[in-house]
Amino acid sequence: VVSTQSTGKIEIRDNGNGIEEHERSSVALPHYTSKLKNFSDISHVSTYGYRGEALSAICSVAKVNMVTRHSSDNTAKSYTFDNNGVMKEVGSSHNNVGTTFTVTDLFKNLPVRKKFYQGRKGKDQIVQIEDFIKGIALANLPVRLMLRHNKQLVWQHASTKLVKDAVSGVYGGIGDMIPFSYFGTKESDTHISGMLSATGKSAKKSPFIIINKRLVKSKPLTKILKKLYDGSFPNGVIFISLESSLVDVNVEVDKSSVICRNEDEMTSIVEDIVRKQVLNLPDPPTAADQTQDFYDSNLTSSAQIKARASSSKSMIEKNG
């Protein structure tokens, strides 16, 4: 559950396993993470980011409270953090197993930034948050998600195993979307699937792209889609599953961009799938086809020149 309020309060609540007590003191400290035990782990990061990046950044501009109860605890405990991410225990609290983070007084020490987000920019942020939550829902079909703003339900995702149900919830229906899939060889371990509309729907907003259950931005893929849809983007979602060692997620702090070692191959496969399975377009001409067309065109031109020359000669002889 993500709740936001115009007063600057954000609450994120889950019903996971909670945070173990020995890990709590470092939760919001800069550069801390529980995801890396040794150097090789950096090639297999599957989470959305490092808490020492996100939580420490939030602590520097807001008041942060954490209530957590691990599955082995009898009761929940509440904690606050200073601007440096240092934790202070408040006491026991009522909470089921899981964790709740509450952020208040956002940008309390940055009045100009706070005023900036209280206007239209703040409304734009709610739209971006909703779009992000929808992408997270598509990446995690079985997880139930809810977004509230000023105590009003903005959007929710019901737990499901079916992609079409989730896509319908995001777009308000399936419309002209067409499912597609591709299974690579055992050696490549690549799987691409999803649903895309048969026609372009937006000039700016690309479909959701999810690589290894991570919502990402991909310039090569959006460029291909824009070319295939004549300058616009379709609605829908593309799921790409690759071997984790082929995907580098440590490109940006928010892990929204990734680098794939086989990016050219992957982009080519996606283009071929969308072209054939969704748009039902013929294959683009190959270099050999283009060479043959050029050759045929030259032959035609030569034949036409010879025909005109022969015709002119006949007319000259006739008139002579």
Coordinates of C-alpha atoms in Angstrom, one line a residue, residues 73-265:
D73 CA 9.1 -11.4 16.6
N74 CA 6.2 -11.4 19.1
T75 CA 5.6 -7.7 18.7
A76 CA 6.4 -4.9 16.3
K77 CA 8.9 -2.1 17.1
S78 CA 8.9 1.5 16.0
Y79 CA 12.0 3.5 15.0
T80 CA 12.8 7.0 13.8
F81 CA 15.9 8.3 11.9
D82 CA 17.8 11.5 11.9
N83 CA 18.9 13.3 8.8
N84 CA 22.0 11.1 8.6
G85 CA 20.1 7.9 8.7
V86 CA 21.0 7.1 12.3
M87 CA 18.3 5.0 14.0
K88 CA 16.6 5.7 17.3
E89 CA 14.2 3.1 18.8
V90 CA 10.9 4.6 19.9
G91 CA 9.2 1.5 21.4
S92 CA 6.7 -1.3 20.8
S93 CA 4.0 -0.8 18.3
H94 CA 0.9 -2.6 16.9
N95 CA 1.7 -4.1 13.6
N96 CA 1.3 -7.4 11.8
V97 CA 4.3 -9.1 10.3
G98 CA 5.8 -6.8 7.8
T99 CA 7.2 -3.3 7.5
T100 CA 5.7 0.2 7.3
F101 CA 7.7 3.3 6.4
T102 CA 6.1 6.7 7.0
V103 CA 7.6 9.9 5.6
T104 CA 6.4 13.2 6.9
D105 CA 7.5 16.9 6.5
L106 CA 8.9 16.2 3.0
F107 CA 11.5 18.9 2.0
K108 CA 11.1 20.4 5.5
N109 CA 14.6 21.8 5.2
L110 CA 14.2 22.8 1.5
P111 CA 11.4 25.4 1.5
V112 CA 11.9 26.4 -2.2
R113 CA 11.7 22.7 -3.3
K114 CA 8.7 22.2 -1.1
K115 CA 6.8 25.1 -2.6
F116 CA 7.7 23.9 -6.1
Y117 CA 6.1 20.5 -5.5
Q118 CA 3.0 21.9 -3.9
G119 CA 1.8 23.3 -7.2
R120 CA 1.1 21.6 -10.5
K121 CA 4.4 19.8 -10.2
G122 CA 3.0 17.9 -7.2
K123 CA 0.1 16.7 -9.3
D124 CA 2.4 15.6 -12.0
Q125 CA 4.3 13.6 -9.4
I126 CA 1.2 11.7 -8.4
V127 CA 0.6 10.7 -12.0
Q128 CA 4.2 9.5 -12.2
I129 CA 3.8 7.6 -9.0
E130 CA 0.7 5.9 -10.3
D131 CA 2.5 5.0 -13.6
F132 CA 5.4 3.5 -11.6
I133 CA 3.1 1.5 -9.3
K134 CA 1.3 0.1 -12.4
G135 CA 4.7 -1.0 -13.8
I136 CA 5.6 -2.6 -10.5
A137 CA 2.3 -4.4 -10.5
L138 CA 3.0 -5.8 -14.0
A139 CA 6.4 -7.0 -12.8
N140 CA 4.9 -8.7 -9.8
L141 CA 1.6 -10.2 -10.8
P142 CA 0.8 -12.1 -7.6
V143 CA 1.4 -9.1 -5.3
R144 CA -1.6 -7.0 -4.4
L145 CA -0.9 -3.3 -4.7
M146 CA -2.9 -0.2 -3.7
L147 CA -2.2 3.6 -4.2
R148 CA -4.1 6.2 -2.2
H149 CA -3.9 10.0 -2.3
N150 CA -5.5 12.1 0.3
K151 CA -7.3 9.0 1.6
Q152 CA -8.9 8.4 -1.8
L153 CA -8.1 5.2 -3.6
V154 CA -6.3 6.1 -6.9
W155 CA -5.6 2.7 -8.3
Q156 CA -5.3 -0.9 -7.1
H157 CA -4.0 -4.2 -8.5
A158 CA -5.5 -7.5 -7.5
S159 CA -3.3 -10.5 -7.2
T160 CA -3.4 -12.5 -10.4
K161 CA -1.4 -15.1 -12.4
L162 CA -2.7 -13.9 -15.7
V163 CA -0.9 -11.2 -17.7
K164 CA -4.1 -10.2 -19.6
D165 CA -5.9 -9.5 -16.3
A166 CA -3.1 -7.3 -15.0
V167 CA -2.8 -5.5 -18.4
S168 CA -6.6 -4.9 -18.4
G169 CA -6.4 -3.4 -14.9
V170 CA -3.6 -1.0 -16.0
Y171 CA -5.2 0.2 -19.3
G172 CA -8.9 -0.3 -18.4
G173 CA -9.3 -3.1 -20.9
I174 CA -7.4 -5.2 -23.5
G175 CA -8.7 -3.3 -26.6
D176 CA -6.7 -4.4 -29.7
M177 CA -3.8 -5.8 -27.8
I178 CA -2.2 -9.0 -29.1
P179 CA -0.2 -11.5 -27.0
F180 CA 3.2 -12.7 -28.3
S181 CA 6.0 -14.9 -27.1
Y182 CA 9.5 -16.2 -27.9
F183 CA 11.4 -19.0 -26.4
G184 CA 15.1 -19.0 -27.0
T185 CA 17.4 -22.0 -27.1
K186 CA 18.6 -23.7 -23.9
E187 CA 22.0 -22.2 -24.5
S188 CA 20.7 -18.6 -24.7
D189 CA 18.1 -19.0 -21.9
T190 CA 16.1 -16.0 -23.3
H191 CA 12.4 -15.7 -23.0
I192 CA 10.4 -12.7 -24.4
S193 CA 6.6 -12.3 -24.1
G194 CA 3.9 -9.8 -23.4
M195 CA 1.0 -7.9 -25.0
L196 CA 1.0 -4.9 -27.4
S197 CA -1.7 -3.0 -29.1
A198 CA -1.9 -3.4 -32.9
T199 CA -2.0 0.3 -33.4
G200 CA -0.1 3.3 -31.9
K201 CA -1.7 5.0 -29.0
S202 CA 0.6 7.6 -27.7
A203 CA 3.2 10.0 -29.1
K204 CA 5.2 10.1 -25.9
K205 CA 4.4 7.2 -23.5
S206 CA 6.1 3.9 -24.4
P207 CA 4.7 0.5 -23.2
F208 CA 6.1 -1.0 -20.0
I209 CA 9.4 -2.8 -20.4
I210 CA 10.3 -5.4 -17.7
I211 CA 13.6 -7.2 -17.8
N212 CA 14.1 -9.9 -15.2
K213 CA 11.1 -8.7 -13.2
R214 CA 12.6 -5.2 -13.1
L215 CA 10.7 -2.1 -14.6
V216 CA 13.2 -0.4 -16.8
K217 CA 13.7 2.2 -19.5
S218 CA 15.3 1.0 -22.7
K219 CA 16.2 3.5 -25.4
P220 CA 17.0 0.8 -28.0
L221 CA 13.7 -0.9 -27.5
T222 CA 11.6 2.4 -27.5
K223 CA 13.4 3.4 -30.7
I224 CA 12.5 0.2 -32.4
L225 CA 8.9 0.4 -31.3
K226 CA 8.6 4.0 -32.5
K227 CA 9.9 2.9 -35.9
L228 CA 7.6 0.0 -36.2
Y229 CA 4.5 2.1 -35.2
D230 CA 5.4 5.0 -37.5
G231 CA 6.4 7.5 -34.8
S232 CA 4.0 6.6 -32.0
F233 CA 4.0 4.0 -29.2
P234 CA 1.6 1.1 -28.5
N235 CA 0.0 0.3 -25.2
G236 CA 1.0 -2.9 -23.4
V237 CA 4.0 -4.6 -21.8
I238 CA 7.1 -6.4 -22.9
F239 CA 8.6 -9.1 -20.5
I240 CA 12.2 -10.1 -21.1
S241 CA 13.9 -12.8 -19.2
L242 CA 17.7 -13.2 -19.5
E243 CA 20.4 -14.8 -17.5
S244 CA 21.2 -12.5 -14.7
S245 CA 24.9 -12.4 -15.5
L246 CA 24.0 -10.8 -18.9
V247 CA 22.2 -7.8 -17.2
D248 CA 24.1 -5.0 -15.5
V249 CA 21.6 -3.1 -13.2
N250 CA 24.2 -0.9 -11.6
V251 CA 23.9 1.9 -14.2
E252 CA 21.8 4.4 -12.2
V253 CA 21.0 4.9 -8.6
D254 CA 17.3 4.0 -9.0
K255 CA 18.1 0.9 -11.1
S256 CA 15.7 2.2 -13.8
S257 CA 18.2 1.6 -16.6
V258 CA 20.1 -1.6 -17.4
I259 CA 22.8 -2.6 -19.8
C260 CA 22.4 -6.0 -21.5
R261 CA 25.5 -7.7 -22.9
N262 CA 23.5 -9.1 -25.8
E263 CA 21.5 -5.9 -26.4
D264 CA 21.8 -5.9 -30.2
E265 CA 20.6 -9.5 -30.4

